[in-house]
Short mmCIF file of C-alpha atoms and ligand atoms in Angstrom, two decimals:
data_model
loop_
_atom_site.label_atom_id
_atom_site.label_comp_id
_atom_site.label_asym_id
_atom_site.label_seq_id
_atom_site.Cartn_x
_atom_site.Cartn_y
_atom_site.Cartn_z
CA MET Q 1 14.91 -110.02 -29.69
CA ARG Q 2 18.28 -111.15 -30.95
CA LYS Q 3 21.89 -111.00 -29.73
CA ILE Q 4 24.24 -109.70 -32.32
CA ILE Q 5 28.13 -109.19 -31.56
CA HIS Q 6 30.39 -107.00 -34.02
CA ILE Q 7 33.74 -107.55 -34.01
CA ASP Q 8 36.64 -105.44 -35.55
CA MET Q 9 40.16 -105.96 -35.07
CA ASP Q 10 42.18 -102.85 -34.16
CA ALA Q 11 44.63 -101.45 -36.66
CA PHE Q 12 44.48 -105.06 -38.03
CA TYR Q 13 47.59 -105.05 -40.39
CA ALA Q 14 49.87 -102.79 -38.29
CA SER Q 15 49.03 -104.89 -35.37
CA VAL Q 16 50.15 -107.93 -37.07
CA GLU Q 17 53.34 -106.36 -37.99
CA GLN Q 18 53.82 -105.16 -34.85
CA ARG Q 19 53.24 -108.54 -33.24
CA ASP Q 20 55.58 -110.17 -35.59
CA ASP Q 21 58.27 -107.72 -34.92
CA PRO Q 22 59.37 -106.48 -31.67
CA ALA Q 23 61.38 -103.67 -32.94
CA LEU Q 24 58.34 -102.21 -34.41
CA ARG Q 25 55.88 -102.16 -31.13
CA GLY Q 26 55.17 -98.81 -29.71
CA LYS Q 27 56.29 -97.03 -32.92
CA PRO Q 28 54.35 -95.01 -35.82
CA VAL Q 29 53.90 -97.78 -38.38
CA ALA Q 30 52.37 -97.69 -41.90
CA VAL Q 31 51.35 -101.05 -43.78
CA ALA Q 32 52.37 -99.82 -47.39
CA ARG Q 33 54.91 -100.25 -49.92
CA ASP Q 34 57.40 -97.10 -49.37
CA ALA Q 35 56.43 -95.88 -53.01
CA SER Q 36 55.31 -92.53 -54.34
CA ARG Q 37 52.13 -94.18 -56.14
CA CYS Q 38 51.15 -96.26 -52.94
CA VAL Q 39 48.48 -95.46 -50.53
CA VAL Q 40 48.46 -96.49 -46.65
CA THR Q 41 46.37 -99.66 -45.83
CA THR Q 42 46.45 -98.81 -42.31
CA ALA Q 43 48.32 -97.33 -39.51
CA SER Q 44 49.26 -98.10 -36.02
CA TYR Q 45 47.68 -96.15 -33.23
CA GLU Q 46 50.85 -94.33 -32.75
CA ALA Q 47 50.75 -93.00 -36.31
CA ARG Q 48 47.15 -92.04 -35.86
CA ARG Q 49 48.31 -89.42 -33.37
CA TYR Q 50 50.14 -87.62 -36.13
CA GLY Q 51 46.76 -88.23 -38.61
CA VAL Q 52 48.07 -90.98 -40.54
CA ARG Q 53 45.17 -93.18 -41.95
CA SER Q 54 44.10 -95.73 -44.56
CA ALA Q 55 44.00 -94.44 -48.12
CA LEU Q 56 46.59 -91.51 -47.50
CA SER Q 57 49.05 -91.40 -50.06
CA VAL Q 58 52.78 -92.29 -48.87
CA ALA Q 59 53.84 -89.02 -49.60
CA THR Q 60 51.32 -87.25 -47.28
CA ALA Q 61 51.65 -89.75 -44.60
CA LYS Q 62 55.49 -88.99 -44.60
CA ARG Q 63 54.79 -85.51 -44.46
CA LEU Q 64 52.42 -85.68 -41.50
CA CYS Q 65 54.73 -88.18 -39.73
CA PRO Q 66 58.65 -88.00 -40.88
CA ARG Q 67 59.48 -90.75 -38.18
CA LEU Q 68 56.88 -93.03 -39.97
CA ILE Q 69 57.91 -96.80 -40.66
CA PHE Q 70 56.76 -98.43 -43.84
CA VAL Q 71 56.11 -102.06 -43.63
CA PRO Q 72 54.75 -103.57 -46.95
CA PRO Q 73 51.66 -105.93 -46.43
CA ARG Q 74 51.91 -109.45 -45.92
CA PHE Q 75 48.39 -110.56 -47.04
CA ASP Q 76 49.15 -114.23 -46.67
CA VAL Q 77 49.78 -113.63 -43.08
CA TYR Q 78 46.72 -111.65 -42.59
CA LYS Q 79 44.55 -113.99 -44.37
CA ARG Q 80 45.95 -116.74 -42.00
CA VAL Q 81 45.38 -114.64 -38.90
CA SER Q 82 41.87 -114.15 -40.37
CA ALA Q 83 41.09 -117.76 -40.45
CA GLN Q 84 42.18 -117.90 -36.93
CA ILE Q 85 39.72 -115.44 -35.68
CA ARG Q 86 37.05 -117.08 -37.74
CA GLU Q 87 37.94 -120.23 -35.92
CA ILE Q 88 37.62 -118.58 -32.39
CA PHE Q 89 34.03 -117.19 -33.51
CA ARG Q 90 32.64 -120.78 -34.69
CA ARG Q 91 33.57 -121.99 -30.91
CA TYR Q 92 30.20 -120.06 -30.26
CA THR Q 93 27.98 -120.06 -33.37
CA ASP Q 94 28.03 -121.08 -37.05
CA LEU Q 95 26.33 -117.67 -37.83
CA VAL Q 96 29.28 -115.85 -38.51
CA GLU Q 97 29.00 -113.19 -41.27
CA PRO Q 98 32.49 -111.88 -42.17
CA LEU Q 99 33.01 -108.46 -43.88
CA SER Q 100 36.32 -108.55 -44.64
CA LEU Q 101 39.45 -110.08 -43.27
CA ASP Q 102 39.32 -108.36 -39.92
CA GLU Q 103 35.61 -107.69 -39.39
CA ALA Q 104 32.55 -109.90 -38.70
CA TYR Q 105 29.07 -110.10 -37.17
CA LEU Q 106 27.71 -113.00 -35.22
CA ASP Q 107 24.38 -114.01 -34.25
CA VAL Q 108 24.75 -115.54 -30.76
CA THR Q 109 20.76 -115.65 -29.85
CA HIS Q 110 20.61 -119.20 -29.71
CA SER Q 111 24.28 -119.86 -28.79
CA PRO Q 112 24.82 -123.37 -27.42
CA SER Q 113 26.93 -122.01 -24.79
CA GLY Q 114 24.26 -120.53 -22.75
CA LYS Q 115 26.56 -117.62 -21.93
CA THR Q 116 25.05 -114.01 -22.48
CA ALA Q 117 26.25 -111.95 -25.77
CA THR Q 118 28.44 -110.03 -23.64
CA GLN Q 119 30.10 -113.01 -21.86
CA ILE Q 120 30.76 -114.32 -25.32
CA ALA Q 121 31.98 -111.25 -26.77
CA ARG Q 122 34.30 -110.98 -23.43
CA GLU Q 123 35.87 -114.42 -24.19
CA ILE Q 124 36.31 -114.05 -28.10
CA ARG Q 125 38.13 -110.92 -27.20
CA ALA Q 126 40.15 -112.81 -24.57
CA ALA Q 127 41.20 -115.78 -26.56
CA ILE Q 128 42.14 -113.19 -29.86
CA ARG Q 129 44.46 -111.53 -27.23
CA SER Q 130 45.94 -114.97 -25.77
CA GLU Q 131 46.09 -117.04 -28.42
CA LEU Q 132 46.89 -114.70 -31.74
CA GLY Q 133 48.22 -111.92 -29.36
CA LEU Q 134 45.99 -108.94 -30.98
CA THR Q 135 43.14 -107.04 -29.90
CA ALA Q 136 40.01 -106.43 -31.09
CA SER Q 137 36.90 -104.44 -30.46
CA ALA Q 138 33.62 -105.66 -29.93
CA GLY Q 139 29.84 -104.25 -30.05
CA VAL Q 140 27.02 -106.12 -28.66
CA SER Q 141 23.48 -105.43 -29.44
CA PHE Q 142 20.09 -106.67 -30.66
CA ASN Q 143 20.37 -105.68 -34.26
CA LYS Q 144 23.56 -105.29 -37.07
CA PHE Q 145 23.59 -101.47 -36.87
CA LEU Q 146 23.74 -100.93 -33.29
CA ALA Q 147 26.37 -103.87 -32.73
CA LYS Q 148 28.45 -102.07 -35.55
CA VAL Q 149 28.20 -98.98 -33.98
CA ALA Q 150 29.05 -99.93 -30.41
CA SER Q 151 31.84 -101.64 -31.35
CA ASP Q 152 33.58 -98.55 -32.31
CA LEU Q 153 32.75 -96.67 -29.34
CA ARG Q 154 35.47 -97.87 -27.28
CA LYS Q 155 38.06 -98.69 -29.76
CA PRO Q 156 40.91 -99.75 -29.79
CA ASP Q 157 40.51 -102.94 -27.61
CA GLY Q 158 37.01 -101.86 -25.95
CA LEU Q 159 33.97 -103.81 -25.49
CA SER Q 160 30.28 -101.81 -25.75
CA ARG Q 161 26.73 -102.63 -25.29
CA ILE Q 162 23.65 -101.16 -26.55
CA LEU Q 163 20.74 -102.45 -24.51
CA PRO Q 164 17.34 -102.14 -26.29
CA LYS Q 165 16.40 -99.87 -23.31
CA ASP Q 166 19.02 -97.41 -24.00
CA ALA Q 167 18.77 -97.37 -27.77
CA PRO Q 168 16.47 -94.58 -28.15
CA ALA Q 169 18.47 -92.00 -26.35
CA PHE Q 170 21.69 -93.57 -28.02
CA ILE Q 171 20.34 -93.37 -31.67
CA ASP Q 172 18.91 -89.65 -30.78
CA ALA Q 173 22.52 -88.57 -29.84
CA LEU Q 174 24.25 -89.93 -33.22
CA PRO Q 175 25.47 -87.85 -35.96
CA VAL Q 176 23.65 -88.64 -39.22
CA GLU Q 177 26.99 -89.81 -40.43
CA SER Q 178 26.95 -92.88 -38.25
CA PHE Q 179 23.84 -94.28 -39.74
CA PHE Q 180 24.19 -96.94 -42.08
CA GLY Q 181 23.92 -96.15 -45.66
CA VAL Q 182 24.43 -92.54 -45.36
CA GLY Q 183 27.52 -91.53 -47.09
CA PRO Q 184 29.00 -88.05 -47.73
CA ALA Q 185 26.57 -87.05 -50.47
CA THR Q 186 23.55 -87.95 -48.24
CA ALA Q 187 24.97 -86.60 -45.32
CA LYS Q 188 25.18 -82.96 -47.06
CA LYS Q 189 21.53 -83.54 -48.37
CA MET Q 190 20.29 -84.23 -44.70
CA HIS Q 191 22.39 -81.27 -43.43
CA ALA Q 192 20.72 -78.89 -45.99
CA LEU Q 193 17.50 -80.22 -44.49
CA GLY Q 194 18.36 -79.66 -41.09
CA ILE Q 195 18.99 -82.98 -40.15
CA ALA Q 196 21.96 -83.34 -38.15
CA SER Q 197 21.23 -86.10 -35.64
CA GLY Q 198 19.28 -89.06 -35.13
CA ARG Q 199 17.04 -86.90 -32.86
CA ASP Q 200 16.37 -84.71 -36.03
CA LEU Q 201 16.22 -87.88 -38.58
CA ARG Q 202 13.30 -89.32 -36.31
CA ALA Q 203 11.06 -86.14 -36.33
CA ARG Q 204 10.62 -86.34 -39.99
CA SER Q 205 8.01 -88.61 -41.12
CA ARG Q 206 8.10 -91.54 -43.71
CA GLU Q 207 6.60 -89.71 -46.51
CA GLU Q 208 8.88 -86.94 -46.24
CA LEU Q 209 12.16 -89.30 -45.71
CA MET Q 210 10.74 -91.14 -49.20
CA ARG Q 211 10.44 -87.85 -50.91
CA HIS Q 212 14.04 -86.86 -50.43
CA PHE Q 213 15.76 -90.02 -50.29
CA GLY Q 214 13.78 -92.39 -52.14
CA LYS Q 215 13.39 -96.23 -50.95
CA THR Q 216 16.27 -95.35 -48.80
CA GLY Q 217 14.51 -92.94 -46.78
CA ALA Q 218 11.86 -95.67 -45.51
CA TRP Q 219 15.29 -97.58 -44.49
CA PHE Q 220 16.29 -94.39 -42.40
CA PHE Q 221 12.64 -94.08 -40.79
CA GLU Q 222 13.04 -97.53 -39.77
CA ILE Q 223 16.77 -97.48 -38.74
CA VAL Q 224 16.28 -94.32 -36.65
CA ARG Q 225 13.61 -96.59 -34.22
CA GLY Q 226 16.15 -99.12 -33.77
CA ASN Q 227 14.56 -101.39 -36.49
CA ASP Q 228 16.99 -103.33 -38.39
CA SER Q 229 16.17 -106.95 -39.23
CA ARG Q 230 18.82 -107.80 -41.62
CA PRO Q 231 19.94 -111.24 -40.49
CA VAL Q 232 23.43 -112.32 -40.02
CA GLU Q 233 24.14 -114.28 -43.14
CA SER Q 234 26.99 -116.72 -42.88
CA SER Q 235 26.57 -117.84 -46.51
CA ARG Q 236 26.98 -114.66 -48.26
CA GLU Q 237 29.29 -115.25 -51.28
CA ARG Q 238 30.64 -112.24 -53.36
CA VAL Q 239 30.48 -112.79 -57.04
CA SER Q 240 32.53 -110.35 -58.54
CA LEU Q 241 35.15 -107.62 -57.29
CA GLY Q 242 36.47 -104.98 -59.70
CA ILE Q 243 38.30 -101.79 -59.76
CA GLU Q 244 38.34 -98.77 -62.40
CA ASP Q 245 39.78 -95.40 -63.08
CA THR Q 246 38.99 -92.37 -65.62
CA PHE Q 247 42.34 -90.98 -66.82
CA PRO Q 248 43.48 -87.32 -66.29
CA ARG Q 249 43.69 -87.20 -70.12
CA ASP Q 250 42.51 -89.52 -72.52
CA ALA Q 251 45.12 -92.25 -73.38
CA VAL Q 252 45.85 -93.74 -77.01
CA GLY Q 253 47.63 -97.13 -77.56
CA VAL Q 254 48.13 -100.30 -75.94
CA SER Q 255 51.65 -99.00 -73.87
CA SER Q 256 50.06 -96.10 -72.54
CA CYS Q 257 46.86 -98.06 -71.31
CA ALA Q 258 49.19 -100.65 -70.06
CA GLU Q 259 50.79 -98.22 -67.50
CA GLU Q 260 47.23 -97.97 -66.19
CA LEU Q 261 46.50 -101.36 -66.07
CA ARG Q 262 49.49 -102.34 -64.08
CA ILE Q 263 48.43 -99.64 -61.40
CA LEU Q 264 44.87 -101.16 -61.45
CA ALA Q 265 45.94 -104.60 -60.78
CA ARG Q 266 47.95 -103.72 -57.99
CA ARG Q 267 45.23 -101.73 -56.03
CA LEU Q 268 42.92 -104.82 -57.35
CA GLU Q 269 45.16 -107.34 -55.94
CA GLU Q 270 44.92 -105.62 -52.52
CA ARG Q 271 41.50 -105.25 -52.53
CA LEU Q 272 40.97 -109.07 -53.58
CA SER Q 273 42.93 -109.92 -50.62
CA ARG Q 274 41.64 -107.90 -47.96
CA ALA Q 275 38.00 -109.66 -49.14
CA ASN Q 276 39.78 -112.75 -49.19
CA PHE Q 277 38.33 -113.17 -52.49
CA SER Q 278 39.34 -114.65 -56.01
CA GLY Q 279 37.74 -115.58 -58.83
CA TYR Q 280 38.60 -117.33 -62.21
CA THR Q 281 37.25 -114.84 -64.91
CA LEU Q 282 39.02 -111.39 -65.86
CA THR Q 283 37.09 -108.84 -67.37
CA LEU Q 284 38.80 -105.79 -68.71
CA LYS Q 285 36.46 -102.73 -69.39
CA ILE Q 286 37.28 -100.03 -71.67
CA LYS Q 287 35.44 -96.86 -71.92
CA PHE Q 288 36.34 -94.68 -75.01
CA ALA Q 289 36.61 -90.93 -75.34
CA ASP Q 290 33.11 -90.84 -76.92
CA PHE Q 291 31.53 -92.90 -73.64
CA VAL Q 292 31.11 -95.97 -75.88
CA GLN Q 293 31.98 -98.85 -73.57
CA MET Q 294 33.38 -102.37 -74.34
CA THR Q 295 34.02 -105.49 -71.80
CA ARG Q 296 36.20 -108.37 -72.79
CA ALA Q 297 36.60 -111.11 -70.66
CA ARG Q 298 38.94 -114.34 -70.09
CA THR Q 299 37.88 -117.38 -68.27
CA ARG Q 300 40.79 -120.11 -66.97
CA ASP Q 301 40.99 -122.99 -64.67
CA ARG Q 302 43.14 -121.07 -61.99
CA VAL Q 303 42.09 -118.17 -60.18
CA TRP Q 304 43.44 -114.40 -60.60
CA THR Q 305 44.92 -113.27 -56.90
CA ASP Q 306 48.18 -111.80 -58.20
CA ALA Q 307 48.92 -108.36 -59.37
CA GLU Q 308 51.49 -109.22 -61.93
CA ASP Q 309 49.49 -112.40 -63.19
CA ILE Q 310 46.36 -109.94 -63.43
CA PHE Q 311 48.16 -107.48 -64.99
CA ARG Q 312 49.40 -109.86 -67.94
CA GLY Q 313 45.78 -111.08 -68.18
CA ALA Q 314 44.30 -107.70 -68.80
CA GLU Q 315 47.21 -106.58 -70.97
CA LYS Q 316 46.73 -109.62 -73.47
CA LEU Q 317 42.83 -108.53 -73.95
CA LEU Q 318 43.98 -105.07 -74.11
CA GLU Q 319 46.49 -106.10 -77.20
CA GLU Q 320 43.63 -108.25 -78.89
CA HIS Q 321 40.88 -105.86 -78.59
CA LEU Q 322 42.17 -102.48 -78.50
CA PRO Q 323 41.02 -100.67 -81.66
CA PRO Q 324 44.49 -98.33 -82.86
CA GLY Q 325 44.26 -94.95 -82.38
CA ARG Q 326 41.08 -94.57 -80.73
CA PRO Q 327 40.99 -92.44 -77.62
CA VAL Q 328 40.40 -94.34 -74.11
CA ARG Q 329 38.92 -92.40 -71.08
CA LEU Q 330 38.65 -95.09 -68.64
CA LEU Q 331 39.81 -98.83 -67.94
CA GLY Q 332 38.70 -101.42 -65.16
CA ILE Q 333 39.25 -104.93 -64.21
CA THR Q 334 36.95 -107.06 -62.77
CA ILE Q 335 37.65 -110.62 -61.33
CA SER Q 336 34.31 -112.90 -61.07
CA HIS Q 337 33.10 -116.07 -60.16
CA ALA Q 338 33.62 -116.88 -56.49
CA ALA Q 339 36.58 -119.10 -55.93
CA PRO Q 340 36.40 -122.06 -53.28
CA VAL Q 341 37.79 -120.92 -50.36
CA ALA Q 342 40.02 -123.35 -48.40
CA ARG Q 343 37.62 -124.79 -46.05
CA GLU Q 344 38.54 -127.50 -43.76
CA GLU Q 345 35.87 -129.91 -45.04
CA GLY Q 346 37.67 -129.80 -48.39
CA ALA Q 347 34.30 -128.35 -50.07
CA ALA Q 348 34.91 -127.31 -53.56
CA ARG Q 349 31.62 -126.10 -54.52
CA VAL Q 350 30.57 -122.31 -54.65
CA CYS Q 351 27.63 -120.90 -56.06
CA GLY Q 352 28.14 -118.04 -58.36
CA GLY Q 353 25.31 -115.35 -58.59
CA ASN Q 354 23.65 -117.48 -61.17
CA GLY Q 355 23.55 -120.67 -59.04
CA GLN Q 356 26.47 -122.53 -61.46
CA LEU Q 357 28.86 -124.38 -59.64
CA TYR Q 358 32.51 -124.37 -60.20
CA PHE Q 359 35.18 -126.61 -59.86
CA ASP Q 360 39.06 -126.04 -59.60
CA GLY Q 361 39.93 -129.73 -59.81
CA PHE Q 362 40.26 -130.00 -55.95
P1 TTP D 401 39.59 -101.46 -40.79
O1 TTP D 401 38.94 -102.23 -39.64
O2 TTP D 401 39.08 -100.61 -41.38
O3 TTP D 401 41.01 -100.50 -39.83
P2 TTP D 401 41.92 -100.98 -39.04
O4 TTP D 401 41.66 -102.50 -38.36
O5 TTP D 401 43.24 -101.06 -39.48
O6 TTP D 401 41.97 -100.33 -37.63
P3 TTP D 401 40.42 -100.15 -36.67
O7 TTP D 401 39.57 -100.91 -37.02
O8 TTP D 401 41.27 -100.23 -35.33
O9 TTP D 401 40.08 -98.71 -36.89
O10 TTP D 401 40.19 -102.09 -42.04
C1 TTP D 401 40.69 -103.72 -41.51
C2 TTP D 401 42.09 -103.38 -42.59
O11 TTP D 401 41.80 -103.52 -43.91
C3 TTP D 401 43.30 -102.86 -42.17
O12 TTP D 401 44.16 -103.22 -41.07
C4 TTP D 401 43.83 -102.60 -43.44
C5 TTP D 401 42.77 -102.84 -44.61
N1 TTP D 401 42.52 -101.69 -45.19
C6 TTP D 401 43.18 -101.47 -46.34
O13 TTP D 401 43.57 -102.02 -46.93
N2 TTP D 401 42.46 -99.93 -46.82
C7 TTP D 401 41.59 -99.31 -46.56
O14 TTP D 401 41.21 -98.24 -46.99
C8 TTP D 401 41.03 -99.80 -45.09
C9 TTP D 401 40.01 -98.99 -44.61
C10 TTP D 401 41.60 -101.13 -44.61
MG1 MG D 402 39.75 -102.65 -38.05
#
C-alpha cells in the first residue's frame, strides 16, 4: 500500500500578495492586471464570497464585487515561493511531482523519517506556515486520485485523509465530476446515462463503460474501485506549452493578426510562468479560412518567457510567412524544448521528448 500526499496552496497568488502587503489582508483581492481584456488569475477567499474566481473577466469580477482590489501578478515572486515549497517537500522525499507552481504529489511510502504520511503532511503544512507565512491544504491517501480529492475536502488550510477502509464509501458518494478524467462533456454524457455518483458508476460493467467511453471507460471502472496505480513521477518534464485562438471573424493582413498575437503572447506568458516552463523554440501556427494550416518555427539560444519578446518573435514569423490577402481563422503560439530549470546542482541537462539534450551555455 502506497502513501501519497497531495499538497495545494490556498489562493496561492493572492495569499502571497496579502502576505507581502499587510494592507491587503482580510480584503477581497484579485490578482490580475486591471484591464478590461484581462482575466483573474486567482482571488482571495474574501473575494470568493462574492463569486470572484480564476478565469473570470476583470469586468465581471468588478461587477460581482465593486470593492475588489486588483493586484498585478508578480510571477517571479510566485516562482521563488514555489521553489521554497519544493525545498520543504524534499526534506521528506525526493519523489515529488509538481503539477503547477502551487501543487504537488509526494510519495512518502519509503520516507526515511519513519513518520506516518499524516504526520509528514502536518509537518509540511506547519513548515509552510512558519517559514513562508502561507497556508496549504493537504490530502493523504493510498493513490494520487484520492490524495487529490482529499486535499480539496477541507480547503483552505485543511488536512484530510482517506484510509483504504473508508475509500469505498467515500468514492460511492462522490459526484462524477470529481473523478479524474471526467470533464464537462463526459460528465454530461454520464448524467444522460443515469450515472451521477461513484455508486452509479460502480454499478456499471467494464464492457458497458468501454462501450460508451472507450479506453477511458476502463480507467473509470478501475478508479471507482480505488485502483489508481499512476506513480508519482519526479522527473516528468513538459516538452511544450502552447495557446491558440479562433477569431470571431477571419482576419486579413499582418496588422490585424498581430493584434491577436499580442493577446496570445500575454496569455502564454502567464501560462508559461504558472507551469514554470520555458523553451528555446517558438512555433507560430496559422490556420486559414479554408482550414489549411501551416506552422513556422524559430529556435534560438535564449529561452522565450516574456510576453513582449514572444510577441515580437511571433510577429516576425508572421511578417515573413503570411501570404498577403489570405483570410486567417486561427492563430497559435507554442513554446517547446524544455529549458533547464535553475537547479542547485547547476545541471544544464534536460531531455526533450525526443531524448535530445539541450544546453544553454550554463
Ligand atoms: P489553484 O490551486 O487552482 O488555485 P488557488 O491556489 O488560487 O486557490 P485554491 O487552491 O485555494 O482553490 O491555482 C494556483 C495558482 O495558479 C493560482 O493562485 C493562480 C494560478 N491560476 C491562474 O493563473 N489561472 C487559473 O485559471 C487558475 C485556476 C489558476
Ligand atoms: Mg491552490
